[in-house]
């Protein structure tokens, strides 16, 4: 890929209504509902992702910054901050079919934007302290703007 021939974050840009479920340690029992908003916006060459959701009655907010595409890594480097003091780095990749993969140290997600661009779905998997992975969250997004 040339420097100008790389994936774009454009399909994610906009305001989204977020709904979903969080799973317990068994990876199947729903322990909390999720409802709120996600917003992705351009800030020059960066993308700012704001999260404001309620998970099981508790509000959670986060801010994630996507750096420009890094051709050497084949990914968009990210750094996320949450309202509890958490900081996590990850990398976001997108394949030719428009499937996004987000990889962090303790979790990863696969996200697919619908062909019409009006909805998205994400499946999150978390890695426990013992190294085993289990389903963590299922999220559905509906475009608000």
Tab-separated table of N, CA and C in Angstrom:
chain	number	residue	atom	x	y	z
A	1	UNK	N	0.832	-1.186	0.000
A	1	UNK	CA	0.000	0.000	0.000
A	1	UNK	C	0.870	1.241	0.000
A	2	UNK	N	0.503	2.213	-0.781
A	2	UNK	CA	1.234	3.477	-0.762
A	2	UNK	C	0.802	4.286	0.451
A	3	UNK	N	1.512	5.380	0.704
A	3	UNK	CA	1.203	6.221	1.856
A	3	UNK	C	-0.218	6.776	1.798
A	4	UNK	N	-0.726	7.008	0.593
A	4	UNK	CA	-2.075	7.559	0.471
A	4	UNK	C	-3.122	6.479	0.216
A	5	UNK	N	-2.695	5.248	0.002
A	5	UNK	CA	-3.614	4.151	-0.266
A	5	UNK	C	-3.705	3.272	0.978
A	6	UNK	N	-4.549	3.682	1.919
A	6	UNK	CA	-4.703	2.934	3.160
A	6	UNK	C	-6.147	3.037	3.646
A	7	UNK	N	-6.520	2.214	4.622
A	7	UNK	CA	-7.886	2.255	5.133
A	7	UNK	C	-8.229	3.620	5.721
A	8	UNK	N	-9.502	3.918	5.742
A	8	UNK	CA	-9.970	5.158	6.341
A	8	UNK	C	-10.913	4.849	7.493
A	9	UNK	N	-10.973	5.740	8.433
A	9	UNK	CA	-11.878	5.589	9.563
A	9	UNK	C	-13.247	6.187	9.268
A	10	UNK	N	-13.429	6.690	8.077
A	10	UNK	CA	-14.673	7.374	7.717
A	10	UNK	C	-15.949	6.582	8.052
A	11	UNK	N	-15.994	5.246	7.857
A	11	UNK	CA	-17.231	4.523	8.179
A	11	UNK	C	-17.656	4.636	9.645
A	12	UNK	N	-16.710	4.913	10.551
A	12	UNK	CA	-17.032	5.015	11.972
A	12	UNK	C	-17.472	6.418	12.381
A	13	UNK	N	-17.138	7.416	11.581
A	13	UNK	CA	-17.383	8.809	11.955
A	13	UNK	C	-18.880	9.066	12.096
A	14	UNK	N	-19.244	9.673	13.232
A	14	UNK	CA	-20.633	10.024	13.491
A	14	UNK	C	-21.013	9.733	14.930
A	15	UNK	N	-22.284	9.978	15.228
A	15	UNK	CA	-22.843	9.732	16.553
A	15	UNK	C	-23.669	8.456	16.508
A	16	UNK	N	-23.473	7.605	17.507
A	16	UNK	CA	-24.105	6.291	17.539
A	16	UNK	C	-24.836	6.069	18.852
A	17	UNK	N	-26.027	5.475	18.784
A	17	UNK	CA	-26.714	4.992	19.980
A	17	UNK	C	-26.174	3.592	20.227
A	18	UNK	N	-25.712	3.344	21.427
A	18	UNK	CA	-25.057	2.089	21.777
A	18	UNK	C	-25.936	1.287	22.729
A	19	UNK	N	-26.138	0.013	22.419
A	19	UNK	CA	-26.877	-0.896	23.293
A	19	UNK	C	-26.154	-2.228	23.289
A	20	UNK	N	-26.298	-2.966	24.378
A	20	UNK	CA	-25.670	-4.273	24.395
A	20	UNK	C	-25.757	-4.954	25.730
A	21	UNK	N	-24.925	-5.993	25.868
A	21	UNK	CA	-24.890	-6.812	27.063
A	21	UNK	C	-23.448	-7.075	27.468
A	22	UNK	N	-23.233	-7.143	28.780
A	22	UNK	CA	-21.947	-7.546	29.338
A	22	UNK	C	-22.145	-8.916	29.970
A	23	UNK	N	-21.172	-9.823	29.738
A	23	UNK	CA	-21.263	-11.189	30.231
A	23	UNK	C	-20.428	-11.397	31.490
A	24	UNK	N	-20.862	-12.341	32.306
A	24	UNK	CA	-20.140	-12.712	33.517
A	24	UNK	C	-18.944	-13.588	33.214
A	25	UNK	N	-18.325	-14.082	34.276
A	25	UNK	CA	-17.102	-14.873	34.155
A	25	UNK	C	-17.284	-16.150	33.335
A	26	UNK	N	-18.534	-16.650	33.230
A	26	UNK	CA	-18.753	-17.856	32.432
A	26	UNK	C	-18.847	-17.561	30.940
A	27	UNK	N	-18.904	-16.272	30.569
A	27	UNK	CA	-18.946	-15.877	29.170
A	27	UNK	C	-20.293	-16.045	28.499
A	28	UNK	N	-21.310	-16.453	29.269
A	28	UNK	CA	-22.643	-16.639	28.680
A	28	UNK	C	-23.748	-15.934	29.454
A	29	UNK	N	-23.587	-15.792	30.751
A	29	UNK	CA	-24.615	-15.161	31.579
A	29	UNK	C	-24.526	-13.645	31.451
A	30	UNK	N	-25.642	-13.032	31.072
A	30	UNK	CA	-25.681	-11.569	30.979
A	30	UNK	C	-25.739	-11.009	32.396
A	31	UNK	N	-24.757	-10.177	32.738
A	31	UNK	CA	-24.705	-9.589	34.080
A	31	UNK	C	-25.073	-8.113	34.078
A	32	UNK	N	-25.113	-7.488	32.892
A	32	UNK	CA	-25.463	-6.070	32.839
A	32	UNK	C	-25.883	-5.688	31.428
A	33	UNK	N	-26.856	-4.793	31.357
A	33	UNK	CA	-27.216	-4.185	30.096
A	33	UNK	C	-26.345	-2.965	29.858
A	34	UNK	N	-26.215	-2.576	28.604
A	34	UNK	CA	-25.399	-1.412	28.229
A	34	UNK	C	-26.261	-0.506	27.364
A	35	UNK	N	-26.264	0.790	27.672
A	35	UNK	CA	-27.021	1.752	26.883
A	35	UNK	C	-26.319	3.102	26.963
A	36	UNK	N	-26.187	3.767	25.831
A	36	UNK	CA	-25.555	5.081	25.835
A	36	UNK	C	-25.207	5.532	24.441
A	37	UNK	N	-24.083	6.249	24.337
A	37	UNK	CA	-23.666	6.789	23.047
A	37	UNK	C	-22.169	6.600	22.832
A	38	UNK	N	-21.807	6.489	21.573
A	38	UNK	CA	-20.423	6.529	21.110
A	38	UNK	C	-20.386	7.581	20.022
A	39	UNK	N	-19.355	8.393	20.005
A	39	UNK	CA	-19.205	9.410	18.963
A	39	UNK	C	-17.771	9.382	18.457
A	40	UNK	N	-17.629	9.346	17.134
A	40	UNK	CA	-16.315	9.379	16.480
A	40	UNK	C	-16.269	10.650	15.650
A	41	UNK	N	-15.212	11.450	15.826
A	41	UNK	CA	-15.095	12.686	15.050
A	41	UNK	C	-13.642	12.937	14.670
A	42	UNK	N	-13.475	13.602	13.539
A	42	UNK	CA	-12.141	13.972	13.057
A	42	UNK	C	-11.608	15.133	13.877
A	43	UNK	N	-10.332	15.083	14.202
A	43	UNK	CA	-9.588	16.192	14.786
A	43	UNK	C	-8.296	16.258	13.983
A	44	UNK	N	-8.366	16.961	12.843
A	44	UNK	CA	-7.242	16.957	11.913
A	44	UNK	C	-7.025	15.535	11.426
A	45	UNK	N	-5.792	15.015	11.541
A	45	UNK	CA	-5.527	13.648	11.068
A	45	UNK	C	-5.912	12.573	12.089
A	46	UNK	N	-6.350	12.989	13.276
A	46	UNK	CA	-6.713	12.060	14.348
A	46	UNK	C	-8.216	11.846	14.359
A	47	UNK	N	-8.646	10.759	15.006
A	47	UNK	CA	-10.063	10.543	15.274
A	47	UNK	C	-10.228	10.463	16.790
A	48	UNK	N	-11.181	11.233	17.295
A	48	UNK	CA	-11.510	11.231	18.710
A	48	UNK	C	-12.777	10.397	18.890
A	49	UNK	N	-12.720	9.445	19.795
A	49	UNK	CA	-13.857	8.561	20.088
A	49	UNK	C	-14.277	8.810	21.535
A	50	UNK	N	-15.509	9.299	21.710
A	50	UNK	CA	-16.051	9.557	23.046
A	50	UNK	C	-17.109	8.498	23.357
A	51	UNK	N	-17.006	7.909	24.540
A	51	UNK	CA	-17.944	6.894	24.999
A	51	UNK	C	-18.649	7.434	26.238
A	52	UNK	N	-19.970	7.323	26.267
A	52	UNK	CA	-20.766	7.709	27.434
A	52	UNK	C	-21.896	6.690	27.534
A	53	UNK	N	-21.689	5.662	28.359
A	53	UNK	CA	-22.652	4.570	28.473
A	53	UNK	C	-22.983	4.292	29.938
A	54	UNK	N	-24.115	3.653	30.121
A	54	UNK	CA	-24.495	3.138	31.433
A	54	UNK	C	-24.426	1.624	31.327
A	55	UNK	N	-23.642	1.032	32.234
A	55	UNK	CA	-23.465	-0.417	32.264
A	55	UNK	C	-24.010	-0.902	33.598
A	56	UNK	N	-25.132	-1.620	33.540
A	56	UNK	CA	-25.723	-2.129	34.771
A	56	UNK	C	-26.036	-1.043	35.778
A	57	UNK	N	-26.493	0.108	35.303
A	57	UNK	CA	-26.856	1.206	36.192
A	57	UNK	C	-25.715	2.142	36.553
A	58	UNK	N	-24.507	1.854	36.114
A	58	UNK	CA	-23.349	2.690	36.449
A	58	UNK	C	-22.803	3.373	35.191
A	59	UNK	N	-22.699	4.696	35.249
A	59	UNK	CA	-22.215	5.470	34.100
A	59	UNK	C	-20.708	5.285	33.927
A	60	UNK	N	-20.305	5.094	32.675
A	60	UNK	CA	-18.896	4.973	32.314
A	60	UNK	C	-18.622	5.896	31.137
A	61	UNK	N	-17.575	6.679	31.259
A	61	UNK	CA	-17.173	7.550	30.162
A	61	UNK	C	-15.728	7.255	29.806
A	62	UNK	N	-15.422	7.393	28.512
A	62	UNK	CA	-14.058	7.145	28.044
A	62	UNK	C	-13.767	8.042	26.848
A	63	UNK	N	-12.493	8.268	26.636
A	63	UNK	CA	-12.017	9.043	25.497
A	63	UNK	C	-10.897	8.236	24.856
A	64	UNK	N	-11.023	8.018	23.562
A	64	UNK	CA	-10.017	7.262	22.820
A	64	UNK	C	-9.526	8.116	21.665
A	65	UNK	N	-8.228	8.113	21.435
A	65	UNK	CA	-7.619	8.853	20.332
A	65	UNK	C	-7.023	7.845	19.356
A	66	UNK	N	-7.455	7.932	18.092
A	66	UNK	CA	-6.885	7.122	17.021
A	66	UNK	C	-5.856	7.961	16.286
A	67	UNK	N	-4.650	7.472	16.204
A	67	UNK	CA	-3.607	8.145	15.438
A	67	UNK	C	-3.797	7.831	13.958
A	68	UNK	N	-3.138	8.596	13.102
A	68	UNK	CA	-3.212	8.284	11.666
A	68	UNK	C	-2.710	6.864	11.395
A	69	UNK	N	-3.130	6.315	10.290
A	69	UNK	CA	-2.764	4.971	9.883
A	69	UNK	C	-1.248	4.826	9.834
A	70	UNK	N	-0.732	3.779	10.451
A	70	UNK	CA	0.698	3.470	10.459
A	70	UNK	C	0.919	2.309	9.486
A	71	UNK	N	1.405	2.616	8.299
A	71	UNK	CA	1.563	1.600	7.255
A	71	UNK	C	2.533	0.496	7.682
A	72	UNK	N	3.565	0.839	8.448
A	72	UNK	CA	4.528	-0.174	8.886
A	72	UNK	C	3.869	-1.214	9.792
A	73	UNK	N	2.931	-0.787	10.604
A	73	UNK	CA	2.210	-1.704	11.500
A	73	UNK	C	0.939	-2.242	10.858
A	74	UNK	N	0.473	-1.567	9.801
A	74	UNK	CA	-0.785	-1.963	9.172
A	74	UNK	C	-1.975	-1.718	10.065
A	75	UNK	N	-1.901	-0.641	10.884
A	75	UNK	CA	-2.937	-0.403	11.884
A	75	UNK	C	-3.031	1.085	12.242
A	76	UNK	N	-4.137	1.411	12.897
A	76	UNK	CA	-4.310	2.724	13.512
A	76	UNK	C	-3.965	2.565	14.991
A	77	UNK	N	-2.854	3.146	15.475
A	77	UNK	CA	-2.548	3.066	16.911
A	77	UNK	C	-3.578	3.886	17.701
A	78	UNK	N	-3.953	3.397	18.878
A	78	UNK	CA	-4.918	4.114	19.713
A	78	UNK	C	-4.447	4.173	21.157
A	79	UNK	N	-5.011	5.130	21.867
A	79	UNK	CA	-4.829	5.215	23.319
A	79	UNK	C	-6.162	5.647	23.890
A	80	UNK	N	-6.644	4.913	24.916
A	80	UNK	CA	-7.939	5.203	25.522
A	80	UNK	C	-7.771	5.511	27.004
A	81	UNK	N	-8.608	6.418	27.483
A	81	UNK	CA	-8.623	6.854	28.878
A	81	UNK	C	-10.062	6.735	29.383
A	82	UNK	N	-10.234	6.203	30.605
A	82	UNK	CA	-11.591	6.151	31.139
A	82	UNK	C	-11.704	6.971	32.421
A	83	UNK	N	-12.938	7.145	32.873
A	83	UNK	CA	-13.189	8.005	34.022
A	83	UNK	C	-12.824	7.374	35.361
A	84	UNK	N	-12.220	6.209	35.333
A	84	UNK	CA	-11.741	5.569	36.558
A	84	UNK	C	-10.212	5.570	36.614
A	85	UNK	N	-9.597	6.270	35.667
A	85	UNK	CA	-8.142	6.365	35.637
A	85	UNK	C	-7.457	5.332	34.766
A	86	UNK	N	-8.233	4.521	34.087
A	86	UNK	CA	-7.647	3.513	33.221
A	86	UNK	C	-7.071	4.107	31.946
A	87	UNK	N	-5.965	3.550	31.502
A	87	UNK	CA	-5.325	3.951	30.252
A	87	UNK	C	-4.946	2.665	29.518
A	88	UNK	N	-5.304	2.595	28.239
A	88	UNK	CA	-4.974	1.394	27.474
A	88	UNK	C	-4.602	1.775	26.053
A	89	UNK	N	-3.564	1.117	25.540
A	89	UNK	CA	-3.195	1.305	24.147
A	89	UNK	C	-3.685	0.093	23.368
A	90	UNK	N	-3.968	0.320	22.108
A	90	UNK	CA	-4.401	-0.776	21.256
A	90	UNK	C	-4.053	-0.437	19.813
A	91	UNK	N	-4.417	-1.326	18.933
A	91	UNK	CA	-4.250	-1.105	17.502
A	91	UNK	C	-5.536	-1.531	16.819
A	92	UNK	N	-5.961	-0.752	15.853
A	92	UNK	CA	-7.180	-1.049	15.098
A	92	UNK	C	-6.801	-1.336	13.652
A	93	UNK	N	-7.290	-2.470	13.155
A	93	UNK	CA	-7.068	-2.827	11.756
A	93	UNK	C	-8.420	-3.027	11.087
A	94	UNK	N	-8.426	-2.904	9.775
A	94	UNK	CA	-9.645	-3.167	9.016
A	94	UNK	C	-9.262	-3.984	7.791
A	95	UNK	N	-10.054	-5.024	7.513
A	95	UNK	CA	-9.739	-5.854	6.361
A	95	UNK	C	-10.494	-5.368	5.124
A	96	UNK	N	-10.281	-6.025	4.015
A	96	UNK	CA	-10.886	-5.629	2.750
A	96	UNK	C	-12.401	-5.719	2.732
A	97	UNK	N	-12.978	-6.489	3.666
A	97	UNK	CA	-14.431	-6.618	3.750
A	97	UNK	C	-15.045	-5.628	4.733
A	98	UNK	N	-14.214	-4.743	5.300
A	98	UNK	CA	-14.730	-3.739	6.233
A	98	UNK	C	-14.885	-4.227	7.652
A	99	UNK	N	-14.264	-5.351	7.989
A	99	UNK	CA	-14.317	-5.838	9.370
A	99	UNK	C	-13.166	-5.232	10.160
A	100	UNK	N	-13.497	-4.551	11.244
A	100	UNK	CA	-12.518	-3.929	12.112
A	100	UNK	C	-12.131	-4.892	13.223
A	101	UNK	N	-10.849	-4.886	13.593
A	101	UNK	CA	-10.379	-5.640	14.746
A	101	UNK	C	-9.603	-4.676	15.632
A	102	UNK	N	-9.979	-4.641	16.895
A	102	UNK	CA	-9.325	-3.793	17.894
A	102	UNK	C	-8.615	-4.726	18.856
A	103	UNK	N	-7.290	-4.537	19.019
A	103	UNK	CA	-6.509	-5.408	19.895
A	103	UNK	C	-5.797	-4.583	20.965
A	104	UNK	N	-6.093	-4.930	22.218
A	104	UNK	CA	-5.420	-4.329	23.367
A	104	UNK	C	-4.771	-5.457	24.163
A	105	UNK	N	-4.084	-5.118	25.239
A	105	UNK	CA	-3.366	-6.126	26.020
A	105	UNK	C	-4.309	-7.152	26.642
A	106	UNK	N	-5.472	-6.718	27.101
A	106	UNK	CA	-6.352	-7.619	27.843
A	106	UNK	C	-7.652	-7.967	27.127
A	107	UNK	N	-7.908	-7.361	25.981
A	107	UNK	CA	-9.170	-7.607	25.285
A	107	UNK	C	-9.011	-7.347	23.792
A	108	UNK	N	-9.929	-7.904	23.019
A	108	UNK	CA	-9.985	-7.562	21.605
A	108	UNK	C	-11.441	-7.609	21.147
A	109	UNK	N	-11.696	-6.912	20.075
A	109	UNK	CA	-13.055	-6.846	19.541
A	109	UNK	C	-13.026	-6.961	18.039
A	110	UNK	N	-14.118	-7.492	17.518
A	110	UNK	CA	-14.360	-7.506	16.084
A	110	UNK	C	-15.617	-6.682	15.867
A	111	UNK	N	-15.528	-5.688	14.998
A	111	UNK	CA	-16.638	-4.785	14.727
A	111	UNK	C	-16.906	-4.776	13.235
A	112	UNK	N	-18.170	-4.843	12.894
A	112	UNK	CA	-18.552	-4.775	11.484
A	112	UNK	C	-19.589	-3.687	11.316
A	113	UNK	N	-19.320	-2.786	10.359
A	113	UNK	CA	-20.262	-1.736	9.981
A	113	UNK	C	-21.166	-2.324	8.894
A	114	UNK	N	-22.482	-2.135	9.035
A	114	UNK	CA	-23.419	-2.630	8.034
A	114	UNK	C	-23.154	-1.960	6.690
A	115	UNK	N	-23.516	-2.646	5.617
A	115	UNK	CA	-23.273	-2.149	4.255
A	115	UNK	C	-23.897	-0.775	4.032
A	116	UNK	N	-25.054	-0.515	4.654
A	116	UNK	CA	-25.696	0.796	4.469
A	116	UNK	C	-25.135	1.869	5.399
A	117	UNK	N	-24.200	1.494	6.294
A	117	UNK	CA	-23.548	2.457	7.172
A	117	UNK	C	-24.418	2.965	8.315
A	118	UNK	N	-25.594	2.387	8.513
A	118	UNK	CA	-26.524	2.886	9.532
A	118	UNK	C	-26.442	2.137	10.861
A	119	UNK	N	-25.680	1.042	10.885
A	119	UNK	CA	-25.546	0.286	12.126
A	119	UNK	C	-24.180	-0.414	12.154
A	120	UNK	N	-23.811	-0.834	13.359
A	120	UNK	CA	-22.579	-1.595	13.568
A	120	UNK	C	-22.861	-2.628	14.651
A	121	UNK	N	-22.051	-3.667	14.679
A	121	UNK	CA	-22.108	-4.682	15.738
A	121	UNK	C	-20.674	-4.984	16.164
A	122	UNK	N	-20.478	-5.179	17.468
A	122	UNK	CA	-19.147	-5.511	17.980
A	122	UNK	C	-19.243	-6.665	18.968
A	123	UNK	N	-18.292	-7.565	18.881
A	123	UNK	CA	-18.163	-8.692	19.803
A	123	UNK	C	-16.823	-8.529	20.511
A	124	UNK	N	-16.862	-8.360	21.837
A	124	UNK	CA	-15.654	-8.187	22.642
A	124	UNK	C	-15.307	-9.482	23.373
A	125	UNK	N	-14.028	-9.781	23.436
A	125	UNK	CA	-13.497	-10.924	24.171
A	125	UNK	C	-12.445	-10.374	25.136
A	126	UNK	N	-12.469	-10.860	26.377
A	126	UNK	CA	-11.507	-10.410	27.384
A	126	UNK	C	-10.621	-11.592	27.785
A	127	UNK	N	-9.379	-11.276	28.145
A	127	UNK	CA	-8.432	-12.296	28.604
A	127	UNK	C	-8.340	-12.199	30.127
A	128	UNK	N	-8.644	-13.292	30.796
A	128	UNK	CA	-8.580	-13.343	32.257
A	128	UNK	C	-7.126	-13.441	32.721
A	129	UNK	N	-6.926	-13.282	34.027
A	129	UNK	CA	-5.580	-13.340	34.597
A	129	UNK	C	-4.903	-14.677	34.311
A	130	UNK	N	-5.698	-15.759	34.175
A	130	UNK	CA	-5.121	-17.076	33.903
A	130	UNK	C	-4.823	-17.292	32.421
A	131	UNK	N	-5.081	-16.256	31.590
A	131	UNK	CA	-4.775	-16.329	30.168
A	131	UNK	C	-5.912	-16.813	29.298
A	132	UNK	N	-6.967	-17.334	29.902
A	132	UNK	CA	-8.107	-17.808	29.114
A	132	UNK	C	-8.949	-16.639	28.623
A	133	UNK	N	-9.476	-16.798	27.426
A	133	UNK	CA	-10.337	-15.764	26.859
A	133	UNK	C	-11.791	-16.189	26.975
A	134	UNK	N	-12.670	-15.178	27.116
A	134	UNK	CA	-14.100	-15.441	27.195
A	134	UNK	C	-14.862	-14.262	26.607
A	135	UNK	N	-16.073	-14.513	26.104
A	135	UNK	CA	-16.897	-13.394	25.637
A	135	UNK	C	-17.089	-12.390	26.776
A	136	UNK	N	-17.031	-11.111	26.429
A	136	UNK	CA	-17.128	-10.044	27.423
A	136	UNK	C	-18.341	-9.165	27.164
A	137	UNK	N	-18.483	-8.669	25.922
A	137	UNK	CA	-19.590	-7.779	25.596
A	137	UNK	C	-20.053	-8.009	24.167
A	138	UNK	N	-21.335	-7.791	23.945
A	138	UNK	CA	-21.924	-7.713	22.613
A	138	UNK	C	-22.527	-6.319	22.515
A	139	UNK	N	-22.159	-5.578	21.486
A	139	UNK	CA	-22.656	-4.215	21.328
A	139	UNK	C	-23.307	-4.040	19.964
A	140	UNK	N	-24.383	-3.255	19.957
A	140	UNK	CA	-25.079	-2.881	18.731
A	140	UNK	C	-25.143	-1.359	18.684
A	141	UNK	N	-24.825	-0.811	17.551
A	141	UNK	CA	-24.790	0.637	17.357
A	141	UNK	C	-25.758	1.027	16.258
A	142	UNK	N	-26.541	2.078	16.496
A	142	UNK	CA	-27.432	2.641	15.475
A	142	UNK	C	-27.009	4.077	15.240
A	143	UNK	N	-26.798	4.414	13.979
A	143	UNK	CA	-26.317	5.761	13.642
A	143	UNK	C	-27.372	6.794	14.021
A	144	UNK	N	-26.944	7.823	14.758
A	144	UNK	CA	-27.812	8.937	15.129
A	144	UNK	C	-27.619	10.103	14.164
A	145	UNK	N	-26.421	10.220	13.638
A	145	UNK	CA	-26.132	11.284	12.644
A	145	UNK	C	-25.012	10.842	11.733
